[in-house]
XYZ file of N, CA and C in Angstrom:
732
model
N -13.232 -75.061 -14.580
C -14.639 -74.910 -14.967
C -15.357 -76.256 -14.802
N -16.537 -76.220 -14.192
C -17.282 -77.449 -13.959
C -17.798 -78.024 -15.271
N -18.054 -79.348 -15.263
C -18.599 -80.005 -16.454
C -19.938 -79.410 -16.840
N -20.770 -79.108 -15.831
C -22.104 -78.551 -16.110
C -21.999 -77.212 -16.822
N -21.102 -76.339 -16.333
C -20.956 -75.021 -16.944
C -20.346 -75.137 -18.339
N -19.363 -76.028 -18.495
C -18.731 -76.210 -19.799
C -19.734 -76.711 -20.831
N -20.563 -77.664 -20.433
C -21.590 -78.175 -21.341
C -22.584 -77.077 -21.705
N -22.980 -76.272 -20.708
C -23.935 -75.199 -20.952
C -23.404 -74.157 -21.918
N -22.155 -73.766 -21.736
C -21.547 -72.771 -22.622
C -21.404 -73.318 -24.040
N -20.989 -74.580 -24.134
C -20.823 -75.196 -25.448
C -22.164 -75.272 -26.184
N -23.206 -75.663 -25.447
C -24.529 -75.751 -26.051
C -25.055 -74.396 -26.474
N -24.806 -73.366 -25.648
C -25.268 -72.008 -25.981
C -24.599 -71.490 -27.245
N -23.307 -71.760 -27.371
C -22.581 -71.323 -28.573
C -23.158 -71.978 -29.818
N -23.449 -73.278 -29.725
C -24.011 -73.992 -30.870
C -25.384 -73.435 -31.239
N -26.226 -73.162 -30.226
C -27.572 -72.659 -30.495
C -27.545 -71.271 -31.122
N -26.718 -70.382 -30.577
C -26.619 -69.033 -31.143
C -26.026 -69.093 -32.544
N -25.020 -69.938 -32.730
C -24.421 -70.091 -34.056
C -25.420 -70.606 -35.071
N -26.235 -71.584 -34.657
C -27.252 -72.121 -35.566
C -28.289 -71.058 -35.908
N -28.699 -70.268 -34.901
C -29.679 -69.200 -35.150
C -29.133 -68.173 -36.139
N -27.875 -67.806 -35.975
C -27.252 -66.854 -36.906
C -27.159 -67.446 -38.307
N -26.791 -68.712 -38.396
C -26.640 -69.361 -39.695
C -27.979 -69.453 -40.419
N -29.019 -69.909 -39.722
C -30.339 -70.024 -40.342
C -30.901 -68.649 -40.696
N -30.588 -67.641 -39.865
C -31.047 -66.280 -40.159
C -30.353 -65.736 -41.398
N -29.062 -65.994 -41.510
C -28.275 -65.496 -42.651
C -28.802 -66.051 -43.964
N -29.116 -67.347 -43.970
C -29.587 -67.981 -45.199
C -31.109 -67.901 -45.378
N -31.804 -67.377 -44.370
C -33.252 -67.233 -44.487
C -33.955 -68.550 -44.715
N -33.567 -69.557 -43.929
C -34.121 -70.903 -44.090
C -35.640 -70.894 -43.901
N -36.346 -71.731 -44.708
C -37.802 -71.897 -44.638
C -38.552 -70.572 -44.792
N -38.182 -69.835 -45.820
C -38.879 -68.604 -46.197
C -38.755 -67.472 -45.180
N -37.894 -67.619 -44.189
C -37.744 -66.520 -43.234
C -36.962 -65.363 -43.846
N -36.433 -65.542 -45.049
C -35.740 -64.453 -45.747
C -36.699 -63.298 -46.043
N -37.987 -63.549 -45.958
C -38.965 -62.497 -46.196
C -38.965 -61.472 -45.059
N -38.463 -61.868 -43.910
C -38.385 -60.976 -42.751
C -37.072 -60.203 -42.761
N -37.074 -59.063 -42.065
C -35.809 -58.361 -41.860
C -34.915 -59.221 -40.975
N -33.609 -58.914 -40.981
C -32.670 -59.800 -40.291
C -32.947 -59.890 -38.794
N -33.240 -58.758 -38.135
C -33.429 -58.770 -36.680
C -34.614 -59.640 -36.277
N -35.833 -59.435 -36.842
C -36.937 -60.340 -36.481
C -36.678 -61.775 -36.925
N -35.929 -61.933 -38.022
C -35.576 -63.278 -38.485
C -34.704 -63.977 -37.450
N -33.714 -63.238 -36.936
C -32.838 -63.803 -35.916
C -33.624 -64.082 -34.629
N -34.559 -63.177 -34.291
C -35.389 -63.387 -33.108
C -36.226 -64.648 -33.228
N -36.751 -64.886 -34.437
C -37.547 -66.079 -34.686
C -36.716 -67.334 -34.454
N -35.519 -67.354 -35.029
C -34.684 -68.548 -34.900
C -34.143 -68.717 -33.487
N -33.877 -67.607 -32.791
C -33.412 -67.722 -31.410
C -34.506 -68.289 -30.518
N -35.762 -67.855 -30.754
C -36.882 -68.421 -29.997
C -36.953 -69.923 -30.236
N -36.806 -70.304 -31.498
C -36.844 -71.726 -31.840
C -35.727 -72.485 -31.134
N -34.522 -71.911 -31.134
C -33.373 -72.581 -30.530
C -33.496 -72.665 -29.007
N -34.022 -71.604 -28.391
C -34.161 -71.600 -26.931
C -35.177 -72.658 -26.498
N -36.319 -72.703 -27.188
C -37.325 -73.712 -26.861
C -36.751 -75.109 -27.093
N -36.050 -75.280 -28.227
C -35.458 -76.574 -28.542
C -34.372 -76.967 -27.559
N -33.508 -75.999 -27.209
C -32.422 -76.292 -26.271
C -32.933 -76.653 -24.893
N -33.960 -75.919 -24.429
C -34.553 -76.215 -23.126
C -35.200 -77.603 -23.125
N -35.904 -77.895 -24.209
C -36.545 -79.211 -24.329
C -35.497 -80.321 -24.367
N -34.418 -80.093 -25.116
C -33.368 -81.105 -25.238
C -32.700 -81.376 -23.895
N -32.542 -80.324 -23.076
C -31.904 -80.498 -21.769
C -32.710 -81.452 -20.887
N -34.032 -81.488 -21.116
C -34.897 -82.381 -20.338
C -35.022 -83.746 -21.012
N -35.209 -83.718 -22.324
C -35.498 -84.945 -23.067
C -34.265 -85.831 -23.247
N -33.137 -85.228 -23.613
C -31.949 -86.016 -23.958
C -31.503 -86.962 -22.841
N -31.354 -86.493 -21.581
C -30.935 -87.434 -20.527
C -31.933 -88.573 -20.334
N -33.240 -88.243 -20.477
C -34.268 -89.274 -20.318
C -34.149 -90.329 -21.418
N -33.879 -89.882 -22.645
C -33.741 -90.820 -23.762
C -32.467 -91.646 -23.605
N -31.366 -90.984 -23.239
C -30.079 -91.668 -23.129
C -30.076 -92.726 -22.025
N -30.754 -92.408 -20.912
C -30.716 -93.314 -19.759
C -32.022 -94.057 -19.532
N -32.994 -93.816 -20.398
C -34.309 -94.411 -20.209
C -34.636 -95.467 -21.235
N -35.824 -95.384 -21.809
C -36.319 -96.444 -22.689
C -35.524 -96.647 -23.973
N -34.801 -95.613 -24.404
C -34.084 -95.737 -25.683
C -32.591 -96.002 -25.499
N -32.167 -96.308 -24.272
C -30.724 -96.419 -24.016
C -30.058 -97.569 -24.769
N -30.857 -98.580 -25.180
C -30.284 -99.722 -25.890
C -30.308 -99.554 -27.406
N -30.849 -98.449 -27.881
C -30.898 -98.203 -29.324
C -29.541 -97.748 -29.832
N -29.281 -97.895 -31.134
C -28.031 -97.372 -31.702
C -27.913 -95.864 -31.453
N -26.692 -95.381 -31.417
C -26.425 -93.978 -31.104
C -27.201 -93.035 -32.030
N -27.151 -93.296 -33.343
C -27.800 -92.398 -34.301
C -29.316 -92.407 -34.143
N -29.871 -93.572 -33.787
C -31.317 -93.674 -33.636
C -31.792 -92.932 -32.388
N -30.978 -92.953 -31.345
C -31.327 -92.182 -30.151
C -31.361 -90.699 -30.467
N -30.442 -90.271 -31.356
C -30.449 -88.874 -31.781
C -31.726 -88.510 -32.516
N -32.219 -89.427 -33.335
C -33.473 -89.208 -34.061
C -34.642 -89.084 -33.077
N -34.642 -89.942 -32.061
C -35.702 -89.905 -31.053
C -35.694 -88.563 -30.314
N -34.493 -88.116 -29.929
C -34.376 -86.821 -29.242
C -34.893 -85.698 -30.137
N -34.465 -85.692 -31.405
C -34.892 -84.651 -32.334
C -36.404 -84.650 -32.508
N -37.008 -85.830 -32.590
C -38.462 -85.935 -32.772
C -39.203 -85.391 -31.555
N -38.749 -85.763 -30.361
C -39.422 -85.307 -29.147
C -39.248 -83.803 -28.943
N -38.045 -83.295 -29.246
C -37.790 -81.861 -29.106
C -38.627 -81.063 -30.100
N -38.921 -81.634 -31.249
C -39.680 -80.937 -32.284
C -41.127 -80.666 -31.882
N -41.669 -81.444 -30.954
C -43.075 -81.281 -30.553
C -43.331 -79.930 -29.883
N -42.593 -79.557 -28.811
C -42.852 -78.243 -28.198
C -42.492 -77.078 -29.123
N -41.454 -77.259 -29.950
C -41.096 -76.182 -30.883
C -42.234 -75.952 -31.869
N -42.765 -77.026 -32.399
C -43.881 -76.919 -33.343
C -45.080 -76.244 -32.687
N -45.361 -76.602 -31.436
C -46.488 -76.005 -30.717
C -46.319 -74.500 -30.570
N -45.106 -74.071 -30.218
C -44.844 -72.633 -30.067
C -44.997 -71.911 -31.393
N -44.457 -72.488 -32.455
C -44.540 -71.857 -33.769
C -45.983 -71.764 -34.262
N -46.775 -72.763 -33.971
C -48.186 -72.723 -34.377
C -48.947 -71.650 -33.607
N -48.558 -71.434 -32.339
C -49.223 -70.422 -31.525
C -48.941 -69.007 -32.018
N -47.707 -68.790 -32.544
C -47.364 -67.440 -33.012
C -47.633 -67.275 -34.503
N -48.142 -68.332 -35.143
C -48.432 -68.278 -36.573
C -49.768 -67.561 -36.802
N -49.764 -66.610 -37.744
C -50.978 -65.857 -38.038
C -51.928 -66.616 -38.957
N -51.433 -67.674 -39.604
C -52.236 -68.404 -40.573
C -53.235 -69.342 -39.918
N -54.080 -69.959 -40.728
C -55.077 -70.907 -40.205
C -54.416 -72.168 -39.664
N -54.982 -72.714 -38.602
C -54.448 -73.935 -37.997
C -55.219 -75.145 -38.498
N -54.496 -76.191 -38.815
C -55.111 -77.445 -39.240
C -54.111 -78.560 -39.008
N -54.591 -79.783 -39.056
C -53.697 -80.928 -38.875
C -52.641 -80.947 -39.970
N -53.037 -80.616 -41.180
C -52.093 -80.613 -42.306
C -50.979 -79.593 -42.064
N -51.368 -78.387 -41.638
C -50.371 -77.349 -41.348
C -49.449 -77.801 -40.223
N -50.024 -78.423 -39.188
C -49.218 -78.875 -38.047
C -48.213 -79.940 -38.474
N -48.649 -80.866 -39.337
C -47.752 -81.929 -39.800
C -46.615 -81.350 -40.637
N -46.953 -80.412 -41.529
C -45.924 -79.783 -42.373
C -44.942 -79.013 -41.502
N -45.484 -78.254 -40.538
C -44.622 -77.482 -39.642
C -43.708 -78.400 -38.831
N -44.290 -79.508 -38.352
C -43.488 -80.478 -37.591
C -42.365 -81.037 -38.458
N -42.659 -81.316 -39.727
C -41.636 -81.836 -40.632
C -40.475 -80.874 -40.796
N -40.791 -79.576 -40.971
C -39.738 -78.559 -41.080
C -38.893 -78.510 -39.803
N -39.603 -78.484 -38.674
C -38.918 -78.380 -37.383
C -38.060 -79.621 -37.130
N -38.581 -80.780 -37.493
C -37.849 -82.026 -37.264
C -36.520 -82.032 -38.021
N -36.534 -81.563 -39.275
C -35.292 -81.517 -40.062
C -34.274 -80.603 -39.385
N -34.725 -79.429 -38.948
C -33.822 -78.499 -38.264
C -33.323 -79.113 -36.951
N -34.210 -79.779 -36.231
C -33.824 -80.390 -34.957
C -32.769 -81.470 -35.148
N -32.908 -82.255 -36.212
C -31.914 -83.290 -36.497
C -30.544 -82.660 -36.738
N -30.527 -81.571 -37.519
C -29.260 -80.894 -37.822
C -28.633 -80.343 -36.549
N -29.427 -79.589 -35.766
C -28.899 -78.962 -34.553
C -28.491 -80.014 -33.524
N -29.308 -81.050 -33.360
C -28.984 -82.117 -32.412
C -27.685 -82.819 -32.799
N -27.501 -83.055 -34.083
C -26.277 -83.717 -34.564
C -25.049 -82.865 -34.282
N -25.168 -81.548 -34.535
C -24.029 -80.650 -34.303
C -23.696 -80.589 -32.814
N -24.750 -80.430 -32.000
C -24.517 -80.360 -30.553
C -23.917 -81.653 -30.026
N -24.411 -82.766 -30.538
C -23.904 -84.072 -30.103
C -22.428 -84.228 -30.471
N -22.087 -83.760 -31.666
C -20.698 -83.860 -32.121
C -19.770 -83.087 -31.190
N -20.128 -81.821 -30.915
C -19.275 -81.003 -30.059
C -19.269 -81.528 -28.627
N -20.397 -82.046 -28.167
C -20.469 -82.583 -26.824
C -19.578 -83.801 -26.670
N -19.660 -84.709 -27.646
C -18.849 -85.927 -27.592
C -17.372 -85.600 -27.704
N -17.026 -84.644 -28.592
C -15.626 -84.255 -28.759
C -15.083 -83.649 -27.475
N -15.903 -82.807 -26.828
C -15.477 -82.208 -25.574
C -15.323 -83.227 -24.472
N -16.247 -84.193 -24.419
C -16.173 -85.223 -23.389
C -14.962 -86.120 -23.568
N -14.634 -86.421 -24.829
C -13.446 -87.238 -25.097
C -12.194 -86.531 -24.627
N -12.093 -85.217 -24.921
C -10.930 -84.447 -24.484
C -10.838 -84.418 -22.970
N -11.995 -84.206 -22.338
C -12.006 -84.148 -20.880
C -11.630 -85.494 -20.283
N -12.146 -86.564 -20.854
C -11.824 -87.902 -20.361
C -10.358 -88.228 -20.539
N -9.801 -87.817 -21.687
C -8.379 -88.054 -21.925
C -7.534 -87.329 -20.891
N -7.936 -86.091 -20.598
C -7.181 -85.309 -19.616
C -7.251 -85.948 -18.237
N -8.440 -86.531 -17.916
C -8.613 -87.130 -16.599
C -7.909 -88.467 -16.487
N -7.870 -89.227 -17.575
C -7.338 -90.582 -17.507
C -5.855 -90.675 -17.849
N -5.254 -89.599 -18.324
C -3.832 -89.606 -18.631
C -3.063 -89.077 -17.432
N -2.436 -89.945 -16.638
C -1.768 -89.498 -15.419
C -0.470 -88.764 -15.716
N -0.086 -87.906 -14.801
C 1.193 -87.223 -14.896
C 2.289 -88.283 -14.846
N 3.304 -88.185 -15.725
C 4.356 -89.221 -15.737
C 5.085 -89.363 -14.410
N 5.246 -88.252 -13.691
C 5.926 -88.323 -12.392
C 5.058 -89.069 -11.385
N 3.755 -88.766 -11.383
C 2.835 -89.450 -10.474
C 2.822 -90.946 -10.761
N 2.794 -91.281 -12.054
C 2.797 -92.689 -12.442
C 4.094 -93.374 -12.014
N 5.219 -92.672 -12.164
C 6.510 -93.248 -11.793
C 6.608 -93.465 -10.281
N 6.110 -92.501 -9.512
C 6.197 -92.604 -8.059
C 5.336 -93.734 -7.506
N 4.382 -94.209 -8.294
C 3.549 -95.332 -7.856
C 4.362 -96.616 -7.734
N 5.570 -96.615 -8.304
C 6.449 -97.782 -8.182
C 7.095 -97.857 -6.801
N 7.052 -96.762 -6.064
C 7.694 -96.701 -4.753
C 6.704 -97.102 -3.652
N 7.218 -97.369 -2.456
C 6.329 -97.622 -1.317
C 5.366 -96.454 -1.115
N 4.250 -96.728 -0.478
C 3.170 -95.738 -0.344
C 3.661 -94.413 0.231
N 4.551 -94.436 1.201
C 4.947 -93.201 1.873
C 5.654 -92.212 0.941
N 6.182 -92.699 -0.201
C 6.884 -91.810 -1.129
C 5.970 -91.264 -2.243
N 4.772 -91.788 -2.360
C 3.958 -91.480 -3.533
C 3.415 -90.053 -3.553
N 3.409 -89.403 -2.410
C 2.976 -88.003 -2.367
C 4.156 -87.047 -2.348
N 5.357 -87.592 -2.526
C 6.570 -86.779 -2.457
C 6.823 -86.030 -3.757
N 7.719 -85.067 -3.697
C 8.178 -84.358 -4.893
C 9.402 -85.106 -5.421
N 9.393 -85.440 -6.687
C 10.518 -86.164 -7.276
C 11.643 -85.197 -7.613
N 12.848 -85.495 -7.097
C 14.009 -84.656 -7.348
C 14.868 -85.193 -8.483
N 15.145 -86.501 -8.427
C 16.055 -87.075 -9.422
C 15.965 -88.595 -9.404
N 16.542 -89.201 -10.444
C 16.640 -90.652 -10.553
C 18.054 -90.975 -11.012
N 18.724 -91.893 -10.329
C 20.088 -92.263 -10.711
C 20.206 -93.778 -10.786
N 21.037 -94.250 -11.706
C 21.203 -95.685 -11.918
C 22.311 -96.239 -11.026
N 22.029 -97.402 -10.420
C 23.014 -98.116 -9.609
C 22.922 -99.589 -9.980
N 23.811 -100.029 -10.859
C 23.772 -101.402 -11.389
C 22.400 -101.649 -12.039
N 21.663 -102.657 -11.552
C 20.356 -102.965 -12.124
C 19.226 -102.245 -11.389
N 19.590 -101.366 -10.474
C 18.603 -100.665 -9.673
C 18.587 -99.175 -10.015
N 17.527 -98.529 -9.557
C 17.441 -97.071 -9.653
C 17.283 -96.505 -8.252
N 18.051 -95.456 -7.982
C 17.864 -94.751 -6.719
C 16.973 -93.548 -7.014
N 15.835 -93.504 -6.361
C 14.869 -92.426 -6.583
C 15.015 -91.407 -5.455
N 15.367 -90.180 -5.825
C 15.585 -89.101 -4.864
C 14.316 -88.259 -4.770
N 13.730 -88.171 -3.575
C 12.486 -87.420 -3.406
C 12.583 -86.491 -2.193
N 11.543 -85.689 -2.026
C 11.493 -84.762 -0.889
C 11.276 -85.504 0.428
N 10.896 -86.782 0.357
C 10.682 -87.582 1.563
C 11.772 -88.620 1.773
N 12.862 -88.503 1.017
C 13.967 -89.434 1.161
C 14.256 -90.191 -0.127
N 15.052 -91.249 -0.016
C 15.458 -92.031 -1.173
C 15.002 -93.478 -1.035
N 14.860 -94.124 -2.201
C 14.506 -95.537 -2.178
C 15.037 -96.188 -3.448
N 15.322 -97.487 -3.370
C 15.820 -98.236 -4.518
C 14.692 -99.068 -5.124
N 14.628 -99.069 -6.447
C 13.662 -99.941 -7.125
C 14.400 -100.700 -8.226
N 13.910 -101.882 -8.544
C 14.512 -102.699 -9.593
C 13.901 -102.284 -10.929
N 14.703 -101.572 -11.711
C 14.211 -101.052 -12.994
C 15.399 -100.578 -13.820
N 15.316 -100.751 -15.128
C 16.381 -100.266 -15.995
C 16.259 -98.761 -16.171
N 17.386 -98.093 -16.257
C 17.391 -96.636 -16.408
C 16.704 -96.227 -17.709
N 16.935 -96.984 -18.780
C 16.331 -96.649 -20.074
C 14.801 -96.724 -19.999
N 14.288 -97.688 -19.233
C 12.840 -97.799 -19.074
C 12.289 -96.631 -18.259
N 13.052 -96.191 -17.276
C 12.627 -95.044 -16.472
C 12.567 -93.783 -17.331
N 13.521 -93.628 -18.253
C 13.534 -92.453 -19.134
C 12.296 -92.435 -20.033
N 11.894 -93.607 -20.491
C 10.691 -93.682 -21.314
C 9.456 -93.318 -20.497
N 9.430 -93.798 -19.247
C 8.263 -93.552 -18.399
C 8.171 -92.095 -17.967
N 9.312 -91.428 -17.850
C 9.334 -90.024 -17.422
C 9.301 -89.051 -18.601
N 9.144 -89.582 -19.800
C 9.056 -88.717 -20.973
C 7.850 -87.798 -20.837
N 8.074 -86.524 -21.035
C 7.001 -85.540 -20.897
C 6.989 -84.862 -19.540
N 7.765 -85.398 -18.593
C 7.846 -84.774 -17.271
C 8.774 -83.563 -17.333
N 8.630 -82.671 -16.354
C 9.444 -81.446 -16.315
C 10.820 -81.759 -15.746
N 11.658 -82.372 -16.564
C 12.999 -82.722 -16.151
C 13.819 -83.130 -17.351
N 15.069 -83.522 -17.137
C 15.926 -83.899 -18.248
C 17.058 -84.807 -17.776
N 17.607 -85.544 -18.730
C 18.752 -86.398 -18.446
C 19.994 -85.526 -18.424
N 20.809 -85.677 -17.381
C 22.020 -84.872 -17.237
C 23.284 -85.699 -17.388
N 23.126 -87.006 -17.396
C 24.267 -87.927 -17.434
C 23.709 -89.267 -17.895
N 24.561 -90.153 -18.339
C 24.062 -91.452 -18.803
C 23.401 -92.234 -17.684
N 23.599 -91.813 -16.433
C 22.986 -92.522 -15.306
C 22.188 -91.585 -14.387
N 21.876 -90.382 -14.877
C 21.127 -89.430 -14.051
C 20.013 -88.750 -14.844
N 18.856 -88.649 -14.201
C 17.742 -87.816 -14.680
C 17.365 -86.902 -13.527
N 17.176 -85.606 -13.827
C 16.902 -84.631 -12.767
C 15.638 -83.839 -13.088
N 14.773 -83.685 -12.093
C 13.591 -82.832 -12.238
C 14.025 -81.374 -12.110
N 13.484 -80.504 -12.934
C 13.877 -79.089 -12.897
C 13.600 -78.469 -11.534
N 12.488 -78.876 -10.927
C 12.136 -78.319 -9.620
C 12.916 -78.951 -8.481
N 13.721 -79.962 -8.797
C 14.478 -80.647 -7.752
C 15.873 -80.089 -7.546
N 16.254 -79.088 -8.360
C 17.606 -78.527 -8.294
C 17.628 -77.279 -7.414
N 18.538 -77.281 -6.446
C 18.680 -76.133 -5.544
C 19.819 -75.228 -5.971
N 20.872 -75.809 -6.573
C 22.056 -75.020 -6.936
C 22.907 -75.831 -7.906
N 23.999 -75.233 -8.350
C 24.978 -75.935 -9.195
C 26.369 -75.488 -8.786
N 27.329 -76.349 -9.063
C 28.709 -75.993 -8.729
C 29.669 -76.766 -9.616
N 30.920 -76.402 -9.537
C 31.970 -77.089 -10.284
C 32.802 -77.926 -9.330
N 33.044 -79.166 -9.721
C 33.877 -80.064 -8.923
C 34.990 -80.582 -9.817
N 36.189 -80.064 -9.593
C 37.350 -80.414 -10.431
C 37.048 -80.131 -11.899
N 36.367 -79.016 -12.150
C 36.055 -78.611 -13.514
C 34.794 -79.222 -14.077
N 34.220 -80.182 -13.361
C 33.004 -80.840 -13.843
C 31.764 -80.220 -13.197
N 30.737 -80.048 -14.000
C 29.498 -79.448 -13.524
C 28.708 -80.456 -12.696
N 28.203 -80.000 -11.569
C 27.399 -80.828 -10.677
C 26.156 -80.040 -10.276
N 25.004 -80.704 -10.280
C 23.769 -80.082 -9.818
C 23.491 -80.513 -8.386
N 23.238 -79.543 -7.537
C 22.950 -79.829 -6.136
C 21.436 -79.937 -5.971
N 20.980 -81.091 -5.529
C 19.549 -81.323 -5.343
C 19.053 -80.676 -4.058
N 17.751 -80.474 -3.964
C 17.163 -79.889 -2.763
C 17.369 -80.788 -1.551
N 17.574 -82.076 -1.811
C 17.803 -83.019 -0.712
C 19.237 -82.960 -0.212
N 20.104 -82.247 -0.936
C 21.516 -82.170 -0.578
C 22.381 -83.078 -1.423
N 21.762 -84.023 -2.136
C 22.510 -84.903 -3.022
C 23.026 -84.143 -4.235
N 23.927 -84.778 -4.961
C 24.525 -84.132 -6.122
C 24.374 -85.015 -7.358
N 23.906 -84.394 -8.438
C 23.689 -85.110 -9.695
C 24.778 -84.742 -10.686
N 25.377 -85.741 -11.303
C 26.451 -85.506 -12.270
C 25.901 -84.949 -13.579
N 26.703 -84.117 -14.217
C 26.364 -83.571 -15.536
C 27.526 -83.874 -16.471
N 27.277 -84.632 -17.512
C 28.342 -84.953 -18.466
C 28.369 -83.911 -19.576
N 29.454 -83.897 -20.355
C 29.574 -82.942 -21.457
C 28.456 -83.116 -22.479
N 28.030 -84.358 -22.656
C 26.979 -84.644 -23.638
C 25.693 -83.884 -23.321
N 25.406 -83.758 -22.036
C 24.137 -83.153 -21.631
C 24.291 -81.753 -21.045
N 25.504 -81.230 -20.991
C 25.722 -79.917 -20.354
C 24.984 -78.788 -21.083
N 24.920 -78.902 -22.419
C 24.223 -77.869 -23.180
C 22.742 -77.825 -22.839
N 22.125 -78.990 -22.743
C 20.701 -79.054 -22.409
C 20.451 -78.543 -20.990
N 21.379 -78.838 -20.088
C 21.256 -78.371 -18.703
C 21.290 -76.840 -18.647
N 22.200 -76.238 -19.422
C 22.297 -74.777 -19.455
C 21.060 -74.154 -20.090
N 20.577 -74.785 -21.159
C 19.361 -74.280 -21.824
C 18.153 -74.338 -20.911
N 18.152 -75.315 -20.019
C 17.043 -75.463 -19.085
C 17.134 -74.474 -17.935
N 18.203 -73.696 -17.885
C 18.372 -72.688 -16.842
C 18.743 -73.240 -15.490
N 19.361 -74.424 -15.469
C 19.733 -75.054 -14.205
C 21.131 -74.664 -13.759
N 21.816 -73.883 -14.555
C 23.182 -73.448 -14.211
C 23.201 -71.929 -14.096
């Protein structure tokens, strides 16, 4: 789902939820109306406010108020959004129009706008943080493969095995040695779709083509044709992972 669509859906949910909430409690004497016209009144208010905010908020955030504190920018947005809402409400109001009435109406609208703007801002920021975290947190396998020469970085990781102070990295594009401790590699691959099968072997689940017994010992056959050892300590986890 695109960011634009996600933001739009999130904002719509907040606006409809606010309209239902204000209708339920009959805020600002709207309890005198039946629920349906009451909800219609608040939805009109929310639609006008939401449309105005979609135009005003980016201008405030990136324009003259961009250097103001976060909370103060929210106040500015709420104040500007309250102007068209107040105008619409005055137009549909059956009562007499005057500056005093307009100021009072603006005050009511401004309070509601502050509440709705704050709620929308909260959900928007929370959603953006989640999205940013998802974008900036790399896959552990992708991060690990960045240690290899460029030609291996687009490969599928099959396994990692320890050889003295080096690691042999088994991939779909071949093998390569890197200087790294096995324990450090296990930490870096934590969360990846694979498991340790031996004190010197880590195997990706998608890297296993078959399994066999060699002199009674379990061995995993990699897609590259190599064979990964399985010790008794890790045999249970290997079976649970469905690799046997």
